[in-house]
Amino acid sequence: MEHPDKVGKEATVDVHFTDLPDALIACKVAEDVFGDPLVKASFEALFRSFDSDVTFQFFRSFRRVQIRFSDALLAAQVRARLHKSEFNGKEMRLYFAQVQDATPVINYDLLCAISKLGPGEKYELHTGTPTTPSVVVHVCESEQDGSGAEDDKRGQRVRPKIVQTRRPDYAPPLH
């Protein structure tokens, strides 16, 4: 016998799609999509059947297509319906496009410190630890041509040798 409070009531779930991306990435897209206008139109029509306002960005060298929908709910529905489906003889894989931060991060303290450096000075960006190296910026001493090259005894330019940074010793953690 059912509990009297649950008779005639259904459980509902309130789902918010505002945090999901409104774009999908189609991976391993058939080459014909990029070269044959009819196949490309057919590919676009497949997604336009879900959303007439969909837009496409084709990345031929990666064999990927970014498909942007008018809202995240449509993107989720299309992924559920078409992920691992076949298009033009190839299995199509659809993934949600990662939302990238559009604003670049600028470290003004770092830029200020570097701008104050003179030739031959250095600035430590990151202090090393037992398992990571330190990161240091060195300003070139030669201001003439910016190459760091100097004249040898015959008056010819000699490029300085690039010394490879030694990899820090690594001790695997003990478990």
Coordinates of C-alpha atoms in Angstrom, one line a residue:
M1 CA 0.0 0.0 0.0
E2 CA 1.3 3.4 -1.0
H3 CA 1.9 6.2 1.5
P4 CA -1.1 8.6 1.6
D5 CA 1.0 11.7 0.9
K6 CA 2.4 10.2 -2.3
V7 CA -1.0 9.1 -3.9
G8 CA -1.6 10.9 -7.1
K9 CA 1.7 12.9 -6.9
E10 CA 4.7 12.4 -9.2
A11 CA 8.2 13.3 -8.3
T12 CA 9.6 16.2 -10.4
V13 CA 13.1 17.3 -11.0
D14 CA 14.0 20.9 -11.6
V15 CA 16.9 21.0 -14.0
H16 CA 18.7 24.2 -15.0
F17 CA 20.6 24.2 -18.3
T18 CA 22.1 27.7 -17.8
D19 CA 25.5 26.2 -16.8
L20 CA 25.7 23.9 -19.8
P21 CA 27.4 25.1 -23.0
D22 CA 25.2 25.9 -26.0
A23 CA 27.7 24.4 -28.5
L24 CA 28.9 20.9 -29.5
I25 CA 32.1 19.8 -31.1
A26 CA 31.7 17.1 -33.7
C27 CA 35.0 15.1 -33.8
K28 CA 36.4 12.8 -36.5
V29 CA 34.0 14.3 -39.1
A30 CA 34.1 12.7 -42.5
E31 CA 36.4 14.5 -45.0
D32 CA 33.6 14.9 -47.5
V33 CA 31.9 17.4 -45.1
F34 CA 34.9 19.8 -45.7
G35 CA 35.3 19.2 -49.5
D36 CA 31.9 18.4 -51.0
P37 CA 29.3 21.2 -50.8
L38 CA 26.4 18.7 -51.0
V39 CA 27.7 16.6 -48.1
K40 CA 28.4 19.8 -46.1
A41 CA 24.8 21.0 -46.8
S42 CA 23.4 17.6 -45.7
F43 CA 25.5 17.8 -42.5
E44 CA 24.2 21.2 -41.7
A45 CA 20.6 20.2 -42.5
L46 CA 20.9 17.4 -39.9
F47 CA 21.5 19.9 -37.2
R48 CA 19.1 22.6 -38.6
S49 CA 16.3 20.0 -38.2
F50 CA 16.7 20.6 -34.4
D51 CA 17.4 24.3 -34.5
S52 CA 17.0 26.7 -37.4
D53 CA 19.3 29.3 -35.8
V54 CA 22.2 26.9 -35.5
T55 CA 25.7 28.1 -36.6
F56 CA 28.7 26.2 -37.7
Q57 CA 32.5 26.7 -37.6
F58 CA 34.5 24.2 -39.7
F59 CA 38.0 23.2 -38.7
R60 CA 39.2 21.1 -41.6
S61 CA 42.7 20.4 -40.4
F62 CA 41.3 19.0 -37.1
R63 CA 38.4 17.3 -38.8
R64 CA 36.1 19.0 -36.3
V65 CA 33.0 21.2 -36.5
Q66 CA 31.8 23.5 -33.8
I67 CA 28.0 23.6 -33.8
R68 CA 26.4 26.4 -31.8
F69 CA 22.7 26.3 -30.9
S70 CA 20.3 29.0 -29.7
D71 CA 20.2 27.5 -26.2
A72 CA 21.9 24.8 -24.1
L73 CA 18.8 22.6 -23.9
L74 CA 18.8 22.1 -27.6
A75 CA 22.6 21.3 -27.6
A76 CA 21.9 18.6 -24.9
Q77 CA 19.0 17.1 -26.8
V78 CA 21.1 16.9 -30.1
R79 CA 24.0 15.3 -28.3
A80 CA 21.7 12.7 -26.7
R81 CA 20.1 11.9 -30.1
L82 CA 23.2 12.0 -32.4
H83 CA 26.2 11.1 -30.3
K84 CA 27.8 8.0 -31.9
S85 CA 25.3 8.0 -34.8
E86 CA 26.5 7.5 -38.3
F87 CA 26.9 10.3 -40.9
N88 CA 28.2 9.6 -44.4
G89 CA 29.6 6.2 -43.4
K90 CA 31.5 7.5 -40.3
E91 CA 30.5 7.4 -36.6
M92 CA 30.0 10.9 -35.4
R93 CA 31.1 11.8 -31.9
L94 CA 29.6 14.9 -30.3
Y95 CA 31.0 16.6 -27.2
F96 CA 30.0 19.7 -25.3
A97 CA 32.3 22.6 -26.2
Q98 CA 34.2 23.8 -23.2
V99 CA 33.4 27.3 -22.1
Q100 CA 36.7 29.2 -22.3
D101 CA 37.4 32.4 -20.4
A102 CA 37.2 35.1 -23.0
T103 CA 39.2 37.6 -21.0
P104 CA 43.0 37.1 -21.0
V105 CA 44.7 37.1 -17.6
I106 CA 47.3 39.9 -17.4
N107 CA 49.7 40.0 -14.5
Y108 CA 50.5 43.7 -14.3
D109 CA 52.9 43.1 -11.4
L110 CA 55.0 40.8 -13.6
L111 CA 54.9 43.2 -16.5
C112 CA 56.0 46.1 -14.3
A113 CA 58.8 44.1 -12.8
I114 CA 60.1 42.9 -16.2
S115 CA 59.9 46.5 -17.6
K116 CA 62.3 47.7 -14.8
L117 CA 64.9 45.1 -15.6
G118 CA 68.1 46.2 -17.2
P119 CA 70.5 44.2 -19.4
G120 CA 72.1 41.3 -17.6
E121 CA 69.5 41.3 -14.8
K122 CA 67.2 38.4 -13.9
Y123 CA 63.7 38.0 -12.3
E124 CA 62.5 34.9 -10.6
L125 CA 58.9 34.2 -11.7
H126 CA 58.5 31.0 -9.7
T127 CA 60.6 29.7 -6.8
G128 CA 61.7 26.1 -7.1
T129 CA 60.6 23.3 -4.8
P130 CA 62.2 19.9 -4.3
T131 CA 60.0 18.5 -7.1
T132 CA 59.7 21.6 -9.5
P133 CA 62.3 23.9 -11.0
S134 CA 62.4 27.6 -10.5
V135 CA 61.4 29.8 -13.5
V136 CA 63.7 32.8 -14.1
V137 CA 63.7 35.5 -16.8
H138 CA 67.1 36.7 -17.9
V139 CA 67.4 39.9 -19.9
C140 CA 69.9 39.8 -22.8
E141 CA 73.1 41.8 -22.2
S142 CA 73.6 42.7 -25.9
E143 CA 71.4 45.7 -26.8
Q144 CA 72.8 46.1 -30.4
D145 CA 71.0 43.5 -32.4
G146 CA 69.0 41.6 -29.7
S147 CA 70.6 38.3 -30.8
G148 CA 73.1 38.0 -27.9
A149 CA 75.9 37.4 -30.4
E150 CA 79.4 38.9 -29.9
D151 CA 82.4 39.5 -32.2
D152 CA 85.2 36.9 -32.2
K153 CA 88.9 37.8 -32.8
R154 CA 88.3 37.9 -36.6
G155 CA 85.4 40.4 -36.3
Q156 CA 82.8 37.8 -37.1
R157 CA 79.6 37.4 -35.2
V158 CA 79.6 34.3 -32.9
R159 CA 76.3 33.1 -31.5
P160 CA 76.4 32.2 -27.8
K161 CA 76.0 28.5 -26.9
I162 CA 72.6 27.6 -25.6
V163 CA 73.1 25.6 -22.4
Q164 CA 70.3 23.2 -21.7
T165 CA 68.7 23.6 -18.3
R166 CA 69.3 20.6 -16.1
R167 CA 66.2 18.6 -15.2
P168 CA 65.6 18.6 -11.5
D169 CA 66.2 15.3 -9.7
Y170 CA 63.0 13.4 -9.2
A171 CA 62.3 11.2 -6.2
P172 CA 59.1 9.2 -6.5
P173 CA 56.8 9.6 -3.5
L174 CA 56.9 6.8 -1.0
H175 CA 53.6 5.0 -0.5

